[in-house]
PDB file of C-alpha atoms in Angstrom:
ATOM      1  CA  UNK A  89      61.653 107.614 105.040  1.00  0.00           C
ATOM      2  CA  UNK A  90      62.200 110.508 102.664  1.00  0.00           C
ATOM      3  CA  UNK A  91      60.882 110.595  99.107  1.00  0.00           C
ATOM      4  CA  UNK A  92      64.229 109.740  97.524  1.00  0.00           C
ATOM      5  CA  UNK A  93      64.613 106.540  99.550  1.00  0.00           C
ATOM      6  CA  UNK A  94      60.969 105.679  98.907  1.00  0.00           C
ATOM      7  CA  UNK A  95      61.392 106.009  95.141  1.00  0.00           C
ATOM      8  CA  UNK A  96      64.582 103.952  95.269  1.00  0.00           C
ATOM      9  CA  UNK A  97      62.780 101.166  97.113  1.00  0.00           C
ATOM     10  CA  UNK A  98      59.925 101.169  94.597  1.00  0.00           C
ATOM     11  CA  UNK A  99      62.410 101.063  91.716  1.00  0.00           C
ATOM     12  CA  UNK A 100      64.290  98.078  93.131  1.00  0.00           C
ATOM     13  CA  UNK A 101      61.015  96.282  93.842  1.00  0.00           C
ATOM     14  CA  UNK A 102      59.808  96.856  90.285  1.00  0.00           C
ATOM     15  CA  UNK A 103      63.066  95.643  88.764  1.00  0.00           C
ATOM     16  CA  UNK A 104      62.844  92.356  90.666  1.00  0.00           C
ATOM     17  CA  UNK A 105      59.178  91.607  90.037  1.00  0.00           C
ATOM     18  CA  UNK A 106      60.061  89.515  86.984  1.00  0.00           C
ATOM     19  CA  UNK A 107      62.565  87.401  88.914  1.00  0.00           C
ATOM     20  CA  UNK A 108      61.480  84.095  90.413  1.00  0.00           C
ATOM     21  CA  UNK A 109      63.296  81.317  92.199  1.00  0.00           C
ATOM     22  CA  UNK A 110      62.477  79.011  89.287  1.00  0.00           C
ATOM     23  CA  UNK A 111      60.933  80.307  86.097  1.00  0.00           C
ATOM     24  CA  UNK A 112      57.768  78.597  84.886  1.00  0.00           C
ATOM     25  CA  UNK A 113      57.691  76.263  87.914  1.00  0.00           C
ATOM     26  CA  UNK A 114      53.938  76.472  88.483  1.00  0.00           C
ATOM     27  CA  UNK A 115      53.025  76.231  84.788  1.00  0.00           C
ATOM     28  CA  UNK A 116      55.451  73.502  83.686  1.00  0.00           C
ATOM     29  CA  UNK A 117      53.943  70.262  82.385  1.00  0.00           C
ATOM     30  CA  UNK A 118      57.280  68.414  82.380  1.00  0.00           C
ATOM     31  CA  UNK A 119      60.447  68.813  84.487  1.00  0.00           C
ATOM     32  CA  UNK A 120      62.314  69.963  81.378  1.00  0.00           C
ATOM     33  CA  UNK A 121      60.134  73.094  81.213  1.00  0.00           C
ATOM     34  CA  UNK A 122      61.159  74.222  84.719  1.00  0.00           C
ATOM     35  CA  UNK A 123      63.526  77.154  84.533  1.00  0.00           C
ATOM     36  CA  UNK A 124      62.687  77.947  80.903  1.00  0.00           C
ATOM     37  CA  UNK A 125      61.432  81.486  80.494  1.00  0.00           C
ATOM     38  CA  UNK A 126      58.338  82.166  78.469  1.00  0.00           C
ATOM     39  CA  UNK A 127      58.456  84.763  75.701  1.00  0.00           C
ATOM     40  CA  UNK A 128      56.595  87.213  77.929  1.00  0.00           C
ATOM     41  CA  UNK A 129      59.136  86.715  80.711  1.00  0.00           C
ATOM     42  CA  UNK A 130      62.038  87.189  78.302  1.00  0.00           C
ATOM     43  CA  UNK A 131      60.525  90.446  77.108  1.00  0.00           C
ATOM     44  CA  UNK A 132      59.847  91.686  80.629  1.00  0.00           C
ATOM     45  CA  UNK A 133      63.034  90.488  82.295  1.00  0.00           C
ATOM     46  CA  UNK A 134      65.394  93.146  80.951  1.00  0.00           C
ATOM     47  CA  UNK A 135      66.343  94.695  84.274  1.00  0.00           C
ATOM     48  CA  UNK A 136      69.851  96.086  84.516  1.00  0.00           C
ATOM     49  CA  UNK A 137      71.838  97.083  87.594  1.00  0.00           C
ATOM     50  CA  UNK A 138      70.743 100.343  89.127  1.00  0.00           C
ATOM     51  CA  UNK A 139      73.213 102.837  87.714  1.00  0.00           C
ATOM     52  CA  UNK A 140      75.431 104.800  90.035  1.00  0.00           C
ATOM     53  CA  UNK A 141      74.723 108.498  90.008  1.00  0.00           C
ATOM     54  CA  UNK A 142      77.440 110.841  88.790  1.00  0.00           C
ATOM     55  CA  UNK A 143      79.460 112.291  91.665  1.00  0.00           C
ATOM     56  CA  UNK A 144      81.483 115.384  90.925  1.00  0.00           C
ATOM     57  CA  UNK A 145      84.792 115.421  92.787  1.00  0.00           C
ATOM     58  CA  UNK A 146      83.947 118.922  93.987  1.00  0.00           C
ATOM     59  CA  UNK A 147      80.882 117.546  95.763  1.00  0.00           C
ATOM     60  CA  UNK A 148      82.932 115.128  97.875  1.00  0.00           C
ATOM     61  CA  UNK A 149      83.520 117.016 101.099  1.00  0.00           C
ATOM     62  CA  UNK A 150      85.327 114.130 102.844  1.00  0.00           C
ATOM     63  CA  UNK A 151      86.229 110.521 102.081  1.00  0.00           C
ATOM     64  CA  UNK A 152      87.908 107.518 103.649  1.00  0.00           C
ATOM     65  CA  UNK A 153      88.985 104.323 101.868  1.00  0.00           C
ATOM     66  CA  UNK A 154      88.578 101.170 103.943  1.00  0.00           C
ATOM     67  CA  UNK A 155      89.211  97.459 103.514  1.00  0.00           C
ATOM     68  CA  UNK A 156      86.871  94.948 105.166  1.00  0.00           C
ATOM     69  CA  UNK A 157      86.536  91.189 105.696  1.00  0.00           C
ATOM     70  CA  UNK A 158      83.292  89.312 105.093  1.00  0.00           C
ATOM     71  CA  UNK A 159      83.773  86.175 107.198  1.00  0.00           C
ATOM     72  CA  UNK A 160      81.674  83.390 105.676  1.00  0.00           C
ATOM     73  CA  UNK A 161      81.322  81.497 108.961  1.00  0.00           C
ATOM     74  CA  UNK A 162      78.851  84.147 110.147  1.00  0.00           C
ATOM     75  CA  UNK A 163      75.244  83.176 109.522  1.00  0.00           C
ATOM     76  CA  UNK A 164      74.267  86.510 107.985  1.00  0.00           C
ATOM     77  CA  UNK A 165      76.929  85.955 105.304  1.00  0.00           C
ATOM     78  CA  UNK A 166      75.758  82.449 104.331  1.00  0.00           C
ATOM     79  CA  UNK A 167      74.021  83.604 101.096  1.00  0.00           C
ATOM     80  CA  UNK A 168      77.463  84.517  99.732  1.00  0.00           C
ATOM     81  CA  UNK A 169      78.875  81.074 100.617  1.00  0.00           C
ATOM     82  CA  UNK A 170      76.183  78.506  99.847  1.00  0.00           C
ATOM     83  CA  UNK A 171      75.592  76.300  97.943  1.00  0.00           C
ATOM     84  CA  UNK A 172      79.020  74.650  97.987  1.00  0.00           C
ATOM     85  CA  UNK A 173      77.766  71.317  96.607  1.00  0.00           C
ATOM     86  CA  UNK A 174      75.924  71.840  93.324  1.00  0.00           C
ATOM     87  CA  UNK A 175      75.455  68.176  92.404  1.00  0.00           C
ATOM     88  CA  UNK A 176      71.946  67.898  93.833  1.00  0.00           C
ATOM     89  CA  UNK A 177      70.608  71.430  93.552  1.00  0.00           C
ATOM     90  CA  UNK A 178      69.057  73.532  90.820  1.00  0.00           C
ATOM     91  CA  UNK A 179      71.329  75.264  88.337  1.00  0.00           C
ATOM     92  CA  UNK A 180      69.825  78.646  89.222  1.00  0.00           C
ATOM     93  CA  UNK A 181      71.475  78.527  92.668  1.00  0.00           C
ATOM     94  CA  UNK A 182      75.209  79.098  92.848  1.00  0.00           C
ATOM     95  CA  UNK A 183      77.599  80.626  95.367  1.00  0.00           C
ATOM     96  CA  UNK A 184      79.310  83.926  94.661  1.00  0.00           C
ATOM     97  CA  UNK A 185      82.639  82.128  94.140  1.00  0.00           C
ATOM     98  CA  UNK A 186      81.110  79.785  91.555  1.00  0.00           C
ATOM     99  CA  UNK A 187      79.584  82.751  89.711  1.00  0.00           C
ATOM    100  CA  UNK A 188      82.921  84.555  89.588  1.00  0.00           C
ATOM    101  CA  UNK A 189      84.942  81.500  88.530  1.00  0.00           C
ATOM    102  CA  UNK A 190      82.432  80.477  85.868  1.00  0.00           C
ATOM    103  CA  UNK A 191      82.584  83.889  84.241  1.00  0.00           C
ATOM    104  CA  UNK A 192      86.370  84.049  84.544  1.00  0.00           C
ATOM    105  CA  UNK A 193      86.658  80.724  82.732  1.00  0.00           C
ATOM    106  CA  UNK A 194      84.238  81.675  79.957  1.00  0.00           C
ATOM    107  CA  UNK A 195      86.015  84.982  79.397  1.00  0.00           C
ATOM    108  CA  UNK A 196      83.298  87.370  80.564  1.00  0.00           C
ATOM    109  CA  UNK A 197      85.559  88.551  83.401  1.00  0.00           C
ATOM    110  CA  UNK A 198      89.038  89.198  82.059  1.00  0.00           C
ATOM    111  CA  UNK A 199      90.293  92.042  84.245  1.00  0.00           C
ATOM    112  CA  UNK A 200      91.832  90.331  87.264  1.00  0.00           C
ATOM    113  CA  UNK A 201      94.337  91.888  89.620  1.00  0.00           C
ATOM    114  CA  UNK A 202      96.761  90.569  92.211  1.00  0.00           C
ATOM    115  CA  UNK A 203      96.262  93.489  94.616  1.00  0.00           C
ATOM    116  CA  UNK A 204      93.552  95.914  95.670  1.00  0.00           C
ATOM    117  CA  UNK A 205      95.337  98.883  94.107  1.00  0.00           C
ATOM    118  CA  UNK A 206      95.032  97.375  90.603  1.00  0.00           C
ATOM    119  CA  UNK A 207      98.756  97.777  89.965  1.00  0.00           C
ATOM    120  CA  UNK A 208      99.401  94.263  88.627  1.00  0.00           C
ATOM    121  CA  UNK A 209      97.152  92.133  86.447  1.00  0.00           C
ATOM    122  CA  UNK A 210      96.833  88.378  86.646  1.00  0.00           C
ATOM    123  CA  UNK A 211      95.056  85.767  84.542  1.00  0.00           C
ATOM    124  CA  UNK A 212      93.222  82.454  84.818  1.00  0.00           C
ATOM    125  CA  UNK A 213      96.317  80.301  84.372  1.00  0.00           C
ATOM    126  CA  UNK A 214      98.122  82.054  87.220  1.00  0.00           C
ATOM    127  CA  UNK A 215      95.045  81.803  89.447  1.00  0.00           C
ATOM    128  CA  UNK A 216      94.639  78.073  88.795  1.00  0.00           C
ATOM    129  CA  UNK A 217      98.346  77.477  89.366  1.00  0.00           C
ATOM    130  CA  UNK A 218      98.106  79.071  92.799  1.00  0.00           C
ATOM    131  CA  UNK A 219      94.943  77.159  93.755  1.00  0.00           C
ATOM    132  CA  UNK A 220      95.887  73.671  92.537  1.00  0.00           C
ATOM    133  CA  UNK A 221      98.176  71.153  94.231  1.00  0.00           C
ATOM    134  CA  UNK A 222      99.450  67.972  92.605  1.00  0.00           C
ATOM    135  CA  UNK A 223     101.179  65.407  94.864  1.00  0.00           C
ATOM    136  CA  UNK A 224     102.671  62.016  94.105  1.00  0.00           C
ATOM    137  CA  UNK A 225     102.039  59.308  96.699  1.00  0.00           C
ATOM    138  CA  UNK A 226     104.764  57.046  98.061  1.00  0.00           C
ATOM    139  CA  UNK A 227     103.692  54.174  95.809  1.00  0.00           C
ATOM    140  CA  UNK A 228     104.014  56.515  92.865  1.00  0.00           C
ATOM    141  CA  UNK A 229     107.573  57.377  93.844  1.00  0.00           C
ATOM    142  CA  UNK A 230     108.343  53.670  94.043  1.00  0.00           C
ATOM    143  CA  UNK A 231     107.119  53.226  90.489  1.00  0.00           C
ATOM    144  CA  UNK A 232     109.156  56.238  89.391  1.00  0.00           C
ATOM    145  CA  UNK A 233     112.334  54.933  91.067  1.00  0.00           C
ATOM    146  CA  UNK A 234     111.784  51.573  89.428  1.00  0.00           C
ATOM    147  CA  UNK A 235     111.659  53.242  86.024  1.00  0.00           C
ATOM    148  CA  UNK A 236     107.936  52.568  85.571  1.00  0.00           C
ATOM    149  CA  UNK A 237     105.284  55.139  84.575  1.00  0.00           C
ATOM    150  CA  UNK A 238     103.374  56.508  87.536  1.00  0.00           C
ATOM    151  CA  UNK A 239      99.819  55.176  87.722  1.00  0.00           C
ATOM    152  CA  UNK A 240      97.106  57.855  87.796  1.00  0.00           C
ATOM    153  CA  UNK A 241      95.716  56.527  91.078  1.00  0.00           C
ATOM    154  CA  UNK A 242      98.994  57.406  92.780  1.00  0.00           C
ATOM    155  CA  UNK A 243      98.778  61.061  91.769  1.00  0.00           C
ATOM    156  CA  UNK A 244      96.704  63.186  94.121  1.00  0.00           C
ATOM    157  CA  UNK A 245      95.259  66.456  92.823  1.00  0.00           C
ATOM    158  CA  UNK A 246      93.666  69.022  95.113  1.00  0.00           C
ATOM    159  CA  UNK A 247      91.923  72.121  93.785  1.00  0.00           C
ATOM    160  CA  UNK A 248      90.328  75.007  95.658  1.00  0.00           C
ATOM    161  CA  UNK A 249      86.524  74.990  95.356  1.00  0.00           C
ATOM    162  CA  UNK A 250      83.670  77.075  96.716  1.00  0.00           C
ATOM    163  CA  UNK A 251      83.714  74.892  99.839  1.00  0.00           C
ATOM    164  CA  UNK A 252      87.215  76.131 100.714  1.00  0.00           C
ATOM    165  CA  UNK A 253      86.494  79.871 100.499  1.00  0.00           C
ATOM    166  CA  UNK A 254      86.766  81.335 103.994  1.00  0.00           C
ATOM    167  CA  UNK A 255      86.040  85.011 103.480  1.00  0.00           C
ATOM    168  CA  UNK A 256      85.766  87.871 101.032  1.00  0.00           C
ATOM    169  CA  UNK A 257      87.719  91.059 101.261  1.00  0.00           C
ATOM    170  CA  UNK A 258      86.202  94.219  99.916  1.00  0.00           C
ATOM    171  CA  UNK A 259      87.575  97.665  99.286  1.00  0.00           C
ATOM    172  CA  UNK A 260      85.211 100.598  99.409  1.00  0.00           C
ATOM    173  CA  UNK A 261      85.029 104.333  99.787  1.00  0.00           C
ATOM    174  CA  UNK A 262      82.976 106.129 102.399  1.00  0.00           C
ATOM    175  CA  UNK A 263      82.376 109.711 101.320  1.00  0.00           C
ATOM    176  CA  UNK A 264      80.258 112.672 102.340  1.00  0.00           C
ATOM    177  CA  UNK A 265      78.255 114.118  99.464  1.00  0.00           C
ATOM    178  CA  UNK A 266      77.776 117.775 100.309  1.00  0.00           C
ATOM    179  CA  UNK A 267      75.187 118.199  97.553  1.00  0.00           C
ATOM    180  CA  UNK A 268      72.965 115.494  99.051  1.00  0.00           C
ATOM    181  CA  UNK A 269      74.134 116.212 102.605  1.00  0.00           C
ATOM    182  CA  UNK A 270      74.706 112.581 103.560  1.00  0.00           C
ATOM    183  CA  UNK A 271      77.350 109.922 104.016  1.00  0.00           C
ATOM    184  CA  UNK A 272      77.492 107.324 101.239  1.00  0.00           C
ATOM    185  CA  UNK A 273      79.415 104.168 100.404  1.00  0.00           C
ATOM    186  CA  UNK A 274      80.728 102.915  97.075  1.00  0.00           C
ATOM    187  CA  UNK A 275      82.078  99.380  96.673  1.00  0.00           C
ATOM    188  CA  UNK A 276      85.311  99.460  94.652  1.00  0.00           C
ATOM    189  CA  UNK A 277      86.781  95.942  94.637  1.00  0.00           C
ATOM    190  CA  UNK A 278      86.133  92.423  95.890  1.00  0.00           C
ATOM    191  CA  UNK A 279      88.421  89.449  96.494  1.00  0.00           C
ATOM    192  CA  UNK A 280      87.760  85.820  97.542  1.00  0.00           C
ATOM    193  CA  UNK A 281      90.165  84.561 100.200  1.00  0.00           C
ATOM    194  CA  UNK A 282      91.128  80.883 100.338  1.00  0.00           C
ATOM    195  CA  UNK A 283      93.561  78.699 102.326  1.00  0.00           C
ATOM    196  CA  UNK A 284      97.033  78.101 100.965  1.00  0.00           C
ATOM    197  CA  UNK A 285      96.452  74.971  98.868  1.00  0.00           C
ATOM    198  CA  UNK A 286      99.740  73.402 100.034  1.00  0.00           C
ATOM    199  CA  UNK A 287      98.709  73.665 103.695  1.00  0.00           C
ATOM    200  CA  UNK A 288      94.944  73.356 103.281  1.00  0.00           C
ATOM    201  CA  UNK A 289      94.702  70.250 105.464  1.00  0.00           C
ATOM    202  CA  UNK A 290      96.463  71.905 108.400  1.00  0.00           C
ATOM    203  CA  UNK A 291      94.442  72.836 111.457  1.00  0.00           C
ATOM    204  CA  UNK A 292      94.918  76.568 110.913  1.00  0.00           C
ATOM    205  CA  UNK A 293      96.159  77.172 107.339  1.00  0.00           C
ATOM    206  CA  UNK A 294      97.280  80.574 106.127  1.00  0.00           C
ATOM    207  CA  UNK A 295      94.711  82.497 104.104  1.00  0.00           C
ATOM    208  CA  UNK A 296      95.687  84.078 100.798  1.00  0.00           C
ATOM    209  CA  UNK A 297      93.765  86.419  98.463  1.00  0.00           C
ATOM    210  CA  UNK A 298      92.873  84.559  95.265  1.00  0.00           C
ATOM    211  CA  UNK A 299      92.379  87.599  92.988  1.00  0.00           C
ATOM    212  CA  UNK A 300      90.924  91.100  93.062  1.00  0.00           C
ATOM    213  CA  UNK A 301      88.148  92.304  90.775  1.00  0.00           C
ATOM    214  CA  UNK A 302      87.132  95.886  90.072  1.00  0.00           C
ATOM    215  CA  UNK A 303      83.518  95.709  91.234  1.00  0.00           C
ATOM    216  CA  UNK A 304      81.855  98.081  88.688  1.00  0.00           C
ATOM    217  CA  UNK A 305      83.330  95.873  85.956  1.00  0.00           C
ATOM    218  CA  UNK A 306      81.255  92.845  87.033  1.00  0.00           C
ATOM    219  CA  UNK A 307      77.973  94.450  88.078  1.00  0.00           C
ATOM    220  CA  UNK A 308      76.077  93.207  85.014  1.00  0.00           C
ATOM    221  CA  UNK A 309      77.214  89.641  85.686  1.00  0.00           C
ATOM    222  CA  UNK A 310      76.362  89.768  89.396  1.00  0.00           C
ATOM    223  CA  UNK A 311      72.985  91.311  88.598  1.00  0.00           C
ATOM    224  CA  UNK A 312      72.018  88.199  86.648  1.00  0.00           C
ATOM    225  CA  UNK A 313      73.136  85.799  89.403  1.00  0.00           C
ATOM    226  CA  UNK A 314      70.781  85.332  92.328  1.00  0.00           C
ATOM    227  CA  UNK A 315      71.573  84.477  95.921  1.00  0.00           C
ATOM    228  CA  UNK A 316      69.186  82.747  98.284  1.00  0.00           C
ATOM    229  CA  UNK A 317      66.596  84.855 100.082  1.00  0.00           C
ATOM    230  CA  UNK A 318      65.765  83.023 103.302  1.00  0.00           C
ATOM    231  CA  UNK A 319      62.744  85.236 104.016  1.00  0.00           C
ATOM    232  CA  UNK A 320      61.066  84.797 100.619  1.00  0.00           C
ATOM    233  CA  UNK A 321      62.358  82.203  98.152  1.00  0.00           C
ATOM    234  CA  UNK A 322      60.067  83.560  95.431  1.00  0.00           C
ATOM    235  CA  UNK A 323      62.046  86.799  95.435  1.00  0.00           C
ATOM    236  CA  UNK A 324      65.789  86.018  95.330  1.00  0.00           C
ATOM    237  CA  UNK A 325      68.252  88.875  95.559  1.00  0.00           C
ATOM    238  CA  UNK A 326      70.940  89.507  92.981  1.00  0.00           C
ATOM    239  CA  UNK A 327      74.514  89.517  94.220  1.00  0.00           C
ATOM    240  CA  UNK A 328      74.863  93.038  92.861  1.00  0.00           C
ATOM    241  CA  UNK A 329      71.909  94.245  94.948  1.00  0.00           C
ATOM    242  CA  UNK A 330      73.098  92.398  98.038  1.00  0.00           C
ATOM    243  CA  UNK A 331      76.639  93.771  97.907  1.00  0.00           C
ATOM    244  CA  UNK A 332      75.644  97.333  97.049  1.00  0.00           C
ATOM    245  CA  UNK A 333      73.066  97.434  99.835  1.00  0.00           C
ATOM    246  CA  UNK A 334      75.618  95.950 102.284  1.00  0.00           C
ATOM    247  CA  UNK A 335      73.404  93.081 103.392  1.00  0.00           C
ATOM    248  CA  UNK A 336      76.296  91.373 105.150  1.00  0.00           C
ATOM    249  CA  UNK A 337      78.473  91.777 108.203  1.00  0.00           C
ATOM    250  CA  UNK A 338      82.106  92.864 108.029  1.00  0.00           C
ATOM    251  CA  UNK A 339      85.148  93.664 110.119  1.00  0.00           C
ATOM    252  CA  UNK A 340      87.478  96.414 108.971  1.00  0.00           C
ATOM    253  CA  UNK A 341      91.070  95.272 108.738  1.00  0.00           C
ATOM    254  CA  UNK A 342      92.630  98.351 107.128  1.00  0.00           C
ATOM    255  CA  UNK A 343      92.022 102.005 106.416  1.00  0.00           C
ATOM    256  CA  UNK A 344      94.044 104.356 104.266  1.00  0.00           C
ATOM    257  CA  UNK A 345      96.638 106.028 106.471  1.00  0.00           C
ATOM    258  CA  UNK A 346      99.969 107.792 106.408  1.00  0.00           C
ATOM    259  CA  UNK A 347     101.772 104.573 107.391  1.00  0.00           C
ATOM    260  CA  UNK A 348     101.530 103.142 103.859  1.00  0.00           C
ATOM    261  CA  UNK A 349      97.991 101.893 104.534  1.00  0.00           C
ATOM    262  CA  UNK A 350      99.193  99.454 107.182  1.00  0.00           C
ATOM    263  CA  UNK A 351      96.703  96.911 108.478  1.00  0.00           C
ATOM    264  CA  UNK A 352      95.298  96.886 111.991  1.00  0.00           C
ATOM    265  CA  UNK A 353      97.178  93.687 112.802  1.00  0.00           C
ATOM    266  CA  UNK A 354     100.448  95.475 112.023  1.00  0.00           C
ATOM    267  CA  UNK A 355     100.093  97.897 114.914  1.00  0.00           C
ATOM    268  CA  UNK A 356      97.919  95.734 117.180  1.00  0.00           C
ATOM    269  CA  UNK A 357      99.501  92.280 116.848  1.00  0.00           C
ATOM    270  CA  UNK A 358      98.428  89.060 118.549  1.00  0.00           C
ATOM    271  CA  UNK A 359      95.284  90.480 120.131  1.00  0.00           C
ATOM    272  CA  UNK A 360      92.059  89.669 118.317  1.00  0.00           C
ATOM    273  CA  UNK A 361      89.844  91.482 120.793  1.00  0.00           C
ATOM    274  CA  UNK A 362      91.742  94.754 120.507  1.00  0.00           C
ATOM    275  CA  UNK A 363      91.756  94.401 116.726  1.00  0.00           C
ATOM    276  CA  UNK A 364      87.963  94.133 116.736  1.00  0.00           C
ATOM    277  CA  UNK A 365      87.712  97.165 119.006  1.00  0.00           C
ATOM    278  CA  UNK A 366      89.986  99.107 116.661  1.00  0.00           C
ATOM    279  CA  UNK A 367      87.751  98.106 113.753  1.00  0.00           C
ATOM    280  CA  UNK A 368      84.739  99.441 115.642  1.00  0.00           C
ATOM    281  CA  UNK A 369      86.635 102.636 116.440  1.00  0.00           C
ATOM    282  CA  UNK A 370      87.297 103.268 112.736  1.00  0.00           C
ATOM    283  CA  UNK A 371      83.665 102.530 111.896  1.00  0.00           C
ATOM    284  CA  UNK A 372      82.455 104.890 114.607  1.00  0.00           C
ATOM    285  CA  UNK A 373      84.820 107.620 113.411  1.00  0.00           C
ATOM    286  CA  UNK A 374      83.360 107.400 109.908  1.00  0.00           C
ATOM    287  CA  UNK A 375      79.778 107.396 111.146  1.00  0.00           C
ATOM    288  CA  UNK A 376      80.387 110.298 113.499  1.00  0.00           C
ATOM    289  CA  UNK A 377      81.674 112.483 110.670  1.00  0.00           C
ATOM    290  CA  UNK A 378      78.165 112.687 109.217  1.00  0.00           C
ATOM    291  CA  UNK A 379      76.650 113.396 112.624  1.00  0.00           C
ATOM    292  CA  UNK A 380      79.170 116.160 113.244  1.00  0.00           C
ATOM    293  CA  UNK A 381      78.074 117.967 110.073  1.00  0.00           C
ATOM    294  CA  UNK A 382      74.670 118.595 111.663  1.00  0.00           C
ATOM    295  CA  UNK A 383      75.974 120.011 114.928  1.00  0.00           C
ATOM    296  CA  UNK A 384      75.290 123.719 115.237  1.00  0.00           C
TER     297      UNK A 384
END
């Protein structure tokens, strides 16, 4: 480990020393005091996200934009998915989807986009319209045909929740910094992917992107939200730290290319195995670029 990586590790460790799974748990005299920070903790707990270093465009020798899927069925990706039921769990534990939706609803996240190129903006009302289904049951139609008001119990409402999120899609840039002499990654955007609400009960419903968020715009929010650390519950990890350090598993589904950034499934259709192999080929090509720079 070189000195730069060592100092980075020490910095991240120091910034998280004031973070606990539950504040004041061991010193609380009543349940109401659990989770309430002391004045000393409030003064100490002022950690901010680790700032990105400035990268001059002239220092970028090579770059490749890629799009990846974080499939939430994989065990390593569970911290991004759980908890999905928050009725019987502490308020300090929330899934990434719940964190995003909470801050969208309270107005802290207001820059939402319908695509990963940030060409079209969307808003909360449009998001909720696309993730909410309202159906009238047969008995309700009978009341309607009889000229009677439809009873509330005959109106079925279905809304997408954290339980329904199947994956996240991320957009990021791999680039070779010639000043530092190494390959680096910068996360650009993130998007939760959910089933089509009108076909959600089907055996294999279509998946649709809910909304795209420019990742640097929400780093402060994700730095305050903690995900579960299975190895040490006293030291939870912020979502910002987890995503920036790539503590998850992904499959690439698209890279920027001359064919209008077509997806892998567009030129390798109906063959999941070959699509995975193509994803690995793209990943290997990116990794090998750094290795090739040190061949003499």
